[in-house]
PDB file of C-alpha atoms in Angstrom:
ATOM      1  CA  UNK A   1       0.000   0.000   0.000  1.00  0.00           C
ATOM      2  CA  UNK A   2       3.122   2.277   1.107  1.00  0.00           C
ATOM      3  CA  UNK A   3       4.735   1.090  -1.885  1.00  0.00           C
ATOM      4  CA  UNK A   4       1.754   1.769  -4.653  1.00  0.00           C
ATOM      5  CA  UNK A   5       1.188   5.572  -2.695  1.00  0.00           C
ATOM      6  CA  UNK A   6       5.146   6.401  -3.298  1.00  0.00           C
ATOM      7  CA  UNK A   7       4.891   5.647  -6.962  1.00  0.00           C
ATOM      8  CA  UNK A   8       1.335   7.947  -7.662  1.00  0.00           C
ATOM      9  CA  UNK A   9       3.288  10.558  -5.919  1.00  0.00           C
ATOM     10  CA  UNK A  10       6.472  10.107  -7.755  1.00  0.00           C
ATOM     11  CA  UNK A  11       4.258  10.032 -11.281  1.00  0.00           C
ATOM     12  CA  UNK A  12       2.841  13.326 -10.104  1.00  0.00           C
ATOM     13  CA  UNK A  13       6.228  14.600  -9.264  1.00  0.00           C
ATOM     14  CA  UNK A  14       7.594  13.451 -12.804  1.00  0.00           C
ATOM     15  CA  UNK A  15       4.954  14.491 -14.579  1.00  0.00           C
ATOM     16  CA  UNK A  16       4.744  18.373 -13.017  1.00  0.00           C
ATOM     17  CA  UNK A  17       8.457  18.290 -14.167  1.00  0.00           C
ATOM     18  CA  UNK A  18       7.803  16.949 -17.453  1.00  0.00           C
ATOM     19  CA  UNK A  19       4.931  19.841 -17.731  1.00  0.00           C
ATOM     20  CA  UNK A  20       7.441  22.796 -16.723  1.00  0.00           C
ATOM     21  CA  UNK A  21       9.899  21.400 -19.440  1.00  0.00           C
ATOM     22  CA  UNK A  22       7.180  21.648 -22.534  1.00  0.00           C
ATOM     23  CA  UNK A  23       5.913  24.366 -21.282  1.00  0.00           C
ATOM     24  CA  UNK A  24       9.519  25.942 -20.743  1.00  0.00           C
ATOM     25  CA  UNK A  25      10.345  24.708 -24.409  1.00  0.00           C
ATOM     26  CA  UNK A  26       7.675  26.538 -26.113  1.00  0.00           C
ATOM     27  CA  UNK A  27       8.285  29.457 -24.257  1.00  0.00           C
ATOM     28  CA  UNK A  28      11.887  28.974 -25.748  1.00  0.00           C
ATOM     29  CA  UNK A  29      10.749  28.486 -29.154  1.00  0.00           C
ATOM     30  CA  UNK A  30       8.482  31.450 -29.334  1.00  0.00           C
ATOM     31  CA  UNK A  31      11.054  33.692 -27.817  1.00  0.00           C
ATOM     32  CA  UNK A  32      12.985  32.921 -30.630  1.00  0.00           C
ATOM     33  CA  UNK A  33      10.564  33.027 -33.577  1.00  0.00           C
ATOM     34  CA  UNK A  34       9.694  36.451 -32.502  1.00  0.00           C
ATOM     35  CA  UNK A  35      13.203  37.474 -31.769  1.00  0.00           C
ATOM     36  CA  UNK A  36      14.747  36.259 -35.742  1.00  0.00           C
ATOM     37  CA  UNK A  37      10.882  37.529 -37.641  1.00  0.00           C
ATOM     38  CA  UNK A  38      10.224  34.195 -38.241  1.00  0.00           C
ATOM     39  CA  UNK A  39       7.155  33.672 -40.238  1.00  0.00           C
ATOM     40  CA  UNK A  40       5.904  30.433 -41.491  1.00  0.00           C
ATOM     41  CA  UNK A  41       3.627  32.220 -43.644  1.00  0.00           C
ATOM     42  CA  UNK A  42       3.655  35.897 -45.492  1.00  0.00           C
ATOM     43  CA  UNK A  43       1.957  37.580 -48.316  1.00  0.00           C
ATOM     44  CA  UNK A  44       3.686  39.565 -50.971  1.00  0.00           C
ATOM     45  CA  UNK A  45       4.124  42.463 -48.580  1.00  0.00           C
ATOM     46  CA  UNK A  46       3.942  41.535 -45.365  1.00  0.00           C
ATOM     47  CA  UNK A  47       0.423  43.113 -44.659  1.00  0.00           C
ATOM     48  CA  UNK A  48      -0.885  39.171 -43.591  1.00  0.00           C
ATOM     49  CA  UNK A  49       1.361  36.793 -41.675  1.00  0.00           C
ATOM     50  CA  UNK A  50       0.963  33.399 -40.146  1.00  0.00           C
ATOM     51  CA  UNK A  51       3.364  32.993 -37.354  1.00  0.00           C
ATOM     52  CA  UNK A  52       4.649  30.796 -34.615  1.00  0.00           C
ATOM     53  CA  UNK A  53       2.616  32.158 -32.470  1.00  0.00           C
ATOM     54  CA  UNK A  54      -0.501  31.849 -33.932  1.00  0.00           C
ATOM     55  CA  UNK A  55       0.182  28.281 -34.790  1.00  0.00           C
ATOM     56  CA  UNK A  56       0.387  27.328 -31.416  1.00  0.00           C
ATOM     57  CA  UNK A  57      -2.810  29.279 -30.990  1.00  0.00           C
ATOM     58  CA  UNK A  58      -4.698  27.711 -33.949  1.00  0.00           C
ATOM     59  CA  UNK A  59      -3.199  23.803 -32.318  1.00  0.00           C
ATOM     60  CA  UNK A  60      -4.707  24.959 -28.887  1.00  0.00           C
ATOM     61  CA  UNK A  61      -7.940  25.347 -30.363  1.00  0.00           C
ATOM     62  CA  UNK A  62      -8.242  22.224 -32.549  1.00  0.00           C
ATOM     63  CA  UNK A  63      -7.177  20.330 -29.311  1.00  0.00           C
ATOM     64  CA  UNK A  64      -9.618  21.891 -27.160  1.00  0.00           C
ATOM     65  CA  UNK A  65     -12.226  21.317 -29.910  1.00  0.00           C
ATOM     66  CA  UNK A  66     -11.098  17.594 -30.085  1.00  0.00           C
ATOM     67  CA  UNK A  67     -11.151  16.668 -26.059  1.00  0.00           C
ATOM     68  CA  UNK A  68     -14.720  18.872 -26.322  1.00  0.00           C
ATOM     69  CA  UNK A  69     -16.402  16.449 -28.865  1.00  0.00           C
ATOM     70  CA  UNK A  70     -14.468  13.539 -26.512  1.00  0.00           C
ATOM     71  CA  UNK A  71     -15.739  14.339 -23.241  1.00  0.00           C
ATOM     72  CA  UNK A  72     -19.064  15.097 -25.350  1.00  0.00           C
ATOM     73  CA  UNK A  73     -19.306  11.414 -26.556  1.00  0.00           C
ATOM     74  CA  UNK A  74     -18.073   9.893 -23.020  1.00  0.00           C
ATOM     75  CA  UNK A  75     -20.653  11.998 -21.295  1.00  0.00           C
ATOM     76  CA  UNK A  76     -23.609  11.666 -23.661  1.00  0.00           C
ATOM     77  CA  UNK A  77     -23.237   7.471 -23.436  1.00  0.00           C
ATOM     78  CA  UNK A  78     -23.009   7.704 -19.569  1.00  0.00           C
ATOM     79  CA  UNK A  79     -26.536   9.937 -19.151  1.00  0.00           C
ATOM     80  CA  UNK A  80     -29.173   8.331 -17.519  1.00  0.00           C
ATOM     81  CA  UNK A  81     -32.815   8.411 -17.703  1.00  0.00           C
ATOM     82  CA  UNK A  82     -33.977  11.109 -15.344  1.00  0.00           C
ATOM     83  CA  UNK A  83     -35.943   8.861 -12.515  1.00  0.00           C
ATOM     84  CA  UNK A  84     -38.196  11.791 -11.486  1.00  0.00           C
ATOM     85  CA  UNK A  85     -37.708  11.168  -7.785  1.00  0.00           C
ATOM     86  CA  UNK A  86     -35.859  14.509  -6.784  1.00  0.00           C
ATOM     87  CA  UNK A  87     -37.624  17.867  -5.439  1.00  0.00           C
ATOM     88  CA  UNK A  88     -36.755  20.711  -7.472  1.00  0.00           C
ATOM     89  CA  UNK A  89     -36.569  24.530  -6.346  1.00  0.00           C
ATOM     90  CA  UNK A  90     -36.935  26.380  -9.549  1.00  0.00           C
ATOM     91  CA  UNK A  91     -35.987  30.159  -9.062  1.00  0.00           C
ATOM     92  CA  UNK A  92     -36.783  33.134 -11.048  1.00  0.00           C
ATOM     93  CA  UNK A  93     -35.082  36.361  -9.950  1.00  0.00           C
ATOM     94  CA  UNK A  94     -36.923  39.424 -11.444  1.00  0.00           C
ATOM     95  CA  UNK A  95     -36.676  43.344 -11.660  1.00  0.00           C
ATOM     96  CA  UNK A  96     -38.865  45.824 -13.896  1.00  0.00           C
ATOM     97  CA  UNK A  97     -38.992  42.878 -16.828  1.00  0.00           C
ATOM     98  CA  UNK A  98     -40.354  43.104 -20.097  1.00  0.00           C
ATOM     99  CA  UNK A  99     -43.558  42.097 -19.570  1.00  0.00           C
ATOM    100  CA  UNK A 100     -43.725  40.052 -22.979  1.00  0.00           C
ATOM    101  CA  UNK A 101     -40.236  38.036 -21.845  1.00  0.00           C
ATOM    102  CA  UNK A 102     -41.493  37.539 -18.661  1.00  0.00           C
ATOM    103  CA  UNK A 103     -44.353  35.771 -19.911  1.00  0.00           C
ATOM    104  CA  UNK A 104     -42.565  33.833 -22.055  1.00  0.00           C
ATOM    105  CA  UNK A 105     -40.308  32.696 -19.565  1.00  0.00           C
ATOM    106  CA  UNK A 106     -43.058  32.149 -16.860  1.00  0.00           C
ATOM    107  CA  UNK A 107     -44.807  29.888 -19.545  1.00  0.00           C
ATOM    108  CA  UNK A 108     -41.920  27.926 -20.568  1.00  0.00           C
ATOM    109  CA  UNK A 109     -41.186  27.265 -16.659  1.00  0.00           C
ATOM    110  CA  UNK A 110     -44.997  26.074 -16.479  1.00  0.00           C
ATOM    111  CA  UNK A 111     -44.551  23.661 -19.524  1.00  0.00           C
ATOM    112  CA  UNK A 112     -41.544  22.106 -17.971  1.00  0.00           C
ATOM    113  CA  UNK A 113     -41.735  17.876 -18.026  1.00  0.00           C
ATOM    114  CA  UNK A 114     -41.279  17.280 -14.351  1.00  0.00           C
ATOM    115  CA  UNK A 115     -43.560  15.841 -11.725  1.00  0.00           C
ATOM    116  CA  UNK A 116     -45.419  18.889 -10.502  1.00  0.00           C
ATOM    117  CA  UNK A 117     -45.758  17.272  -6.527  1.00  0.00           C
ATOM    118  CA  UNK A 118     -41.728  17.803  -6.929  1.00  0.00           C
ATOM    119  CA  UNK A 119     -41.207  20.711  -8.062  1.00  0.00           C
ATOM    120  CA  UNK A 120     -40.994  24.034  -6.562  1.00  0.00           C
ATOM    121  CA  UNK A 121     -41.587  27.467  -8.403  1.00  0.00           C
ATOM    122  CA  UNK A 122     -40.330  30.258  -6.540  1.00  0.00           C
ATOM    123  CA  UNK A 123     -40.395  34.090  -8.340  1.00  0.00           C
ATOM    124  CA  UNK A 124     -38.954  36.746  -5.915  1.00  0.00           C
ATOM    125  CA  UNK A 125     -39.005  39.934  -7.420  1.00  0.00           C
ATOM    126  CA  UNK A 126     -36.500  42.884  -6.732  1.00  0.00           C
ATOM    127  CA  UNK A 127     -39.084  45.950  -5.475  1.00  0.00           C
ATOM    128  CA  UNK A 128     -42.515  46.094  -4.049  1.00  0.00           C
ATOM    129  CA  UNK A 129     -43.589  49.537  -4.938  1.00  0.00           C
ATOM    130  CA  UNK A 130     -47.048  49.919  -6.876  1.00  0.00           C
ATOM    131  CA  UNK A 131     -44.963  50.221 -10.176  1.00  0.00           C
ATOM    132  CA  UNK A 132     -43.796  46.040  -9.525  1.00  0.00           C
ATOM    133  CA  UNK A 133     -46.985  44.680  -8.821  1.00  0.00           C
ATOM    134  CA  UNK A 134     -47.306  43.796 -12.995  1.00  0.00           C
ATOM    135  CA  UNK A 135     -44.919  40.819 -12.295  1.00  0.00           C
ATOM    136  CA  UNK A 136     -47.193  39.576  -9.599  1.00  0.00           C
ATOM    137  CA  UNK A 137     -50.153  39.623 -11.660  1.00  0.00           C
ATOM    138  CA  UNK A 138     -48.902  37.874 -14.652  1.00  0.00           C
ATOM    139  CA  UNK A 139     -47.541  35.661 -12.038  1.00  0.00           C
ATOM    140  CA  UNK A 140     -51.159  35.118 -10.643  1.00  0.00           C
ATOM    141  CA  UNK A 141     -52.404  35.123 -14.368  1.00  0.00           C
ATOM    142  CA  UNK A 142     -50.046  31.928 -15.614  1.00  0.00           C
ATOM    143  CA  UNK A 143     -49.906  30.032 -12.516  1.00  0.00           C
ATOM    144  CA  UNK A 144     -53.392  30.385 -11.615  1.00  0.00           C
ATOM    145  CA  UNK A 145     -54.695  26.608 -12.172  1.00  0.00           C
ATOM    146  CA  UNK A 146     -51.777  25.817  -9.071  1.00  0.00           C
ATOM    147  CA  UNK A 147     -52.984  27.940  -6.382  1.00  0.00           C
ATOM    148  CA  UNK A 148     -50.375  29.930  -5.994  1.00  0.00           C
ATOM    149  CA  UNK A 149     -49.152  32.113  -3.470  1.00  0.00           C
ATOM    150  CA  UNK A 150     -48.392  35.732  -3.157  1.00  0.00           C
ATOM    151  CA  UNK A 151     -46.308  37.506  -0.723  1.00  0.00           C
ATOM    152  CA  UNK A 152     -45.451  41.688  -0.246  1.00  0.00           C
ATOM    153  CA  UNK A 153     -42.270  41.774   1.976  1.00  0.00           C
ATOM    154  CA  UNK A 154     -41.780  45.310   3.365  1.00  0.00           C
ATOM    155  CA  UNK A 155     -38.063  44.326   3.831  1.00  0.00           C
ATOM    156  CA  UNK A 156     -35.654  41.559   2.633  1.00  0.00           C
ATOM    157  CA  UNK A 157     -33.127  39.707   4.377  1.00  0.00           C
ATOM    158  CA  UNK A 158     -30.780  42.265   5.239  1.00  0.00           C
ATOM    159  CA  UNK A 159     -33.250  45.289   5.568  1.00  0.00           C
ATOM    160  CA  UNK A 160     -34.546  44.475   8.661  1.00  0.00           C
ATOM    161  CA  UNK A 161     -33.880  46.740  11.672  1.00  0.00           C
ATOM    162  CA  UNK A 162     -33.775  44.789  15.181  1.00  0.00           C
ATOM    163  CA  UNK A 163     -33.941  47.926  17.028  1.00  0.00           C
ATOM    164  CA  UNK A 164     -37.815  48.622  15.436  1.00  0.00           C
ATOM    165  CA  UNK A 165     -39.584  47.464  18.244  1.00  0.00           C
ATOM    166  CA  UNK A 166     -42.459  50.083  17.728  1.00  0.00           C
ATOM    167  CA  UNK A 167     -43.372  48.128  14.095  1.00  0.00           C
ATOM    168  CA  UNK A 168     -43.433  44.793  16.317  1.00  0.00           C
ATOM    169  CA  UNK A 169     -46.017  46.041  18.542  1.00  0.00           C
ATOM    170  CA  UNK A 170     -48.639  47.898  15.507  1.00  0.00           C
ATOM    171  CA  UNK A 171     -48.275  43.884  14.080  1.00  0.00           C
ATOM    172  CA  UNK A 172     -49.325  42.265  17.026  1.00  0.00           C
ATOM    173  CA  UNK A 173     -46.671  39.259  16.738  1.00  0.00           C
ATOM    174  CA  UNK A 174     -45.681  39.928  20.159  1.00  0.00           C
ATOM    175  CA  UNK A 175     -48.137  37.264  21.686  1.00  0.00           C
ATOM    176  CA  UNK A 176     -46.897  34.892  19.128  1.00  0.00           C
ATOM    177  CA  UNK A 177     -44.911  31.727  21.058  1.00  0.00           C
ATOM    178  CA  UNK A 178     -42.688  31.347  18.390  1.00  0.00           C
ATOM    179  CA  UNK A 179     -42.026  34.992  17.403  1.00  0.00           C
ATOM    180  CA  UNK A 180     -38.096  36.086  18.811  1.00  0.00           C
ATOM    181  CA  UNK A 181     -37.683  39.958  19.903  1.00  0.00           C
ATOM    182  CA  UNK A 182     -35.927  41.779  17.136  1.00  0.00           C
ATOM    183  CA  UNK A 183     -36.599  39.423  14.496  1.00  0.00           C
ATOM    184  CA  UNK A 184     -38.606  40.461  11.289  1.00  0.00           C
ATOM    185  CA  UNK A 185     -41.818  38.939  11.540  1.00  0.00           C
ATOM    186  CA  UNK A 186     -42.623  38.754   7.812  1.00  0.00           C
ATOM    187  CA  UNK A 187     -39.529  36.760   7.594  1.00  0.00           C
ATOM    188  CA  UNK A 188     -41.590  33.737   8.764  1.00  0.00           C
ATOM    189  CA  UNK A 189     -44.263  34.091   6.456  1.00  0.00           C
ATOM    190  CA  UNK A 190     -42.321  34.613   3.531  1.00  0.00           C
ATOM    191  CA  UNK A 191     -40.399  31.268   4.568  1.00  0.00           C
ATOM    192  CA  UNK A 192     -43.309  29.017   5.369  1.00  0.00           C
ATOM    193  CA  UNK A 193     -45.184  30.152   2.151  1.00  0.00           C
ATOM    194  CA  UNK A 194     -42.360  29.128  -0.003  1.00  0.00           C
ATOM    195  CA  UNK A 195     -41.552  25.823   1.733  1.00  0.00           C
ATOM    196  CA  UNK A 196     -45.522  24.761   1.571  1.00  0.00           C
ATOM    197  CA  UNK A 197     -46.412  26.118  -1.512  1.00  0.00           C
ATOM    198  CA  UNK A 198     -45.869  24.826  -4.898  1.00  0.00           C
ATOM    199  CA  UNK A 199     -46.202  28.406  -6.565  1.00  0.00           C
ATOM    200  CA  UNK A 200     -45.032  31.182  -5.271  1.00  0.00           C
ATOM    201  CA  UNK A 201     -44.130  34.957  -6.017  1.00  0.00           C
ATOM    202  CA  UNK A 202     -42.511  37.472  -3.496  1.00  0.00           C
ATOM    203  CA  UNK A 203     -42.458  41.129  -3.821  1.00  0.00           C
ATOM    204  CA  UNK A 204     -39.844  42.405  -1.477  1.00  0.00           C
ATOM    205  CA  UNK A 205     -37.895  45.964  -0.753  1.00  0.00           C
ATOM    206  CA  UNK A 206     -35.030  46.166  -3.141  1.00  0.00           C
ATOM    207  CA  UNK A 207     -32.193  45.048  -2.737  1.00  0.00           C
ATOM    208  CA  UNK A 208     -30.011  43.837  -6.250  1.00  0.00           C
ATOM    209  CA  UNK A 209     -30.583  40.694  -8.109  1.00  0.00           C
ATOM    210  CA  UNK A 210     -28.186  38.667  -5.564  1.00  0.00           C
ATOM    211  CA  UNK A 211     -30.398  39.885  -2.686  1.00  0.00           C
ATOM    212  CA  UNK A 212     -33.636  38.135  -4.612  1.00  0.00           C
ATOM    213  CA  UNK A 213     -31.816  34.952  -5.604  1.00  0.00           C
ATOM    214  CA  UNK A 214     -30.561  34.801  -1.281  1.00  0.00           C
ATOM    215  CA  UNK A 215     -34.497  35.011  -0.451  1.00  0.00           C
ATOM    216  CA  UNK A 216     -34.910  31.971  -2.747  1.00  0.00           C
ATOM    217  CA  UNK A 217     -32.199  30.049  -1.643  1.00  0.00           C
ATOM    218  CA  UNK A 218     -32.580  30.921   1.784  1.00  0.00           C
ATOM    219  CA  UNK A 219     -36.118  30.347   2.546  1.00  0.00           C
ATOM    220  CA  UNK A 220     -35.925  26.969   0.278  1.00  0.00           C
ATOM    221  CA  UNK A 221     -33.292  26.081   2.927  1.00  0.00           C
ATOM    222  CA  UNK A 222     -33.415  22.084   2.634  1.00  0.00           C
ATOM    223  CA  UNK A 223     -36.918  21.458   1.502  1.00  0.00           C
ATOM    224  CA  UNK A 224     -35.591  20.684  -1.945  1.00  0.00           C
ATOM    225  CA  UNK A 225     -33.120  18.379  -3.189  1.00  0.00           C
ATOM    226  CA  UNK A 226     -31.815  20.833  -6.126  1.00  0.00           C
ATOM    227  CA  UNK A 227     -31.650  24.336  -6.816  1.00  0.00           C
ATOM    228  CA  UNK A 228     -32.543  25.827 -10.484  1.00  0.00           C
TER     229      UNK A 228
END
C-alpha cells in the first residue's frame, strides 16, 4: 500500500516536471521566432502573416475542440434516464422585466416535463412599490390553475432593523410563542409560504438581483433536493 502511494506521488512529481519542461520549451521556441521575424507564412508584402505564435494558438484550439467532442461522446453514453424522484426549487429572480419576456419565460417554466408534486416554483421579485406589482399579476395570471401564493415583503433579508420594536407592537406578533424579539416577523411568512407552496411569487424591498436569488435560496433552505 506504502509502496503503490510512493509511486502515484512520484508520477505526479515526474509528470509536473515533465509539464514545466514543454511548457519551458515553447516558451523557448516562441522567444525565438519572434526574436529572428520568423514567419511560417507571409503575403507579398507583409500586410498578412501566419506565425509561430498563432500556430500554437490555432493547435490549442483544434485540441480543445477535439477533447470537447471527446468528453461530449463519453458523457452523452453515460446519461441516464432522469428517474423523477428529486424535489426541485426552480428560481426566477426578477426586476422591472419586459412584460412580454417575462411571460414567455413564466410559460416555458410552467410547460416544464417534471412531476409537478416535486417541483418548486419560486419568483422573488427585486421591489414592491405599486410600479412592480405587474410581475405579480402575470404571475397570478399563468400560474393560476396551481394555487399559488403571493407575498409583499416590506423588507428583505438584510433590511430588517432589530432595534424597530415600535413596528413589532402595531403587528401584534408579540403574543406569538414562536415569534423572537428583534426578528422580522414577515420573515416567517415569507419562509413558510415558499416551503408549503408549490407556486409562489414574493415582492420584497429592493435590494439587487443577488439579494432576490438569497431570499430563494434561503427560505428553500433544505426542503428541496436541487436548486434551479
Amino acid at each position: 500500500m506504502k509502496l503503490k502511494h510512493s509511486l502515484k506521488k512520484l508520477g505526479n512529481i515526474l509528470r509536473a516536471i515533465l509539464t514545466f519542461l514543454f511548457a519551458l520549451l515553447v516558451l523557448g521556441v516562441m522567444v525565438w521566432a519572434y526574436v529572428e521575424g520568423y514567419q511560417l507564412a507571409t503575403s507579398m508584402y507583409g500586410i498578412i502573416s501566419f506565425g509561430f505564435y498563432g500556430l500554437l494558438l490555432s493547435l490549442h484550439v483544434l485540441v480543445q475542440s477535439l477533447f470537447a467532442l471527446i468528453e461530449h461522446r463519453r458523457m452523452k453514453s453515460r446519461t441516464k434516464p432522469c428517474s423523477y424522484t428529486k424535489t426541485v426549487g426552480f428560481t426566477i429572480s426578477a426586476y422591472q422585466e419586459d412584460p412580454s419576456y417575462l411571460r414567455e419565460c413564466l410559460n416555458s417554466v410552467k410547460a416544464l416535463q417534471y412531476p409537478s408534486e416535486l417541483l418548486r416554483i419560486v419568483m422573488v421579485i427585486d421591489g414592491n412599490s405599486d410600479d412592480d406589482r405587474y410581475m405579480m399579476d402575470m404571475f397570478r395570471e399563468v400560474f393560476a390553475d396551481q394555487d399559488p401564493g403571493f407575498f409583499v415583503w416590506k423588507n428583505n433579508y438584510h433590511t430588517w432593523d432589530p432595534t424597530n420594536a415600535q413596528q413589532d407592537e402595531e403587528m401584534g406578533t408579540g403574543g406569538d410563542a414562536d415569534y423572537v424579539i428583534g426578528e422580522d416577523p414577515q420573515r416567517k411568512e415569507v419562509e413558510h409560504l415558499i416551503q408549503t407552496k408549490q407556486c409562489v411569487c414574493i415582492m420584497q424591498k429592493w435590494g439587487g438581483k443577488r439579494e432576490v436569488m438569497y431570499t430563494a435560496f434561503k427560505a428553500l433552505g433544505s426542503s428541496v433536493d436541487y436548486i434551479q
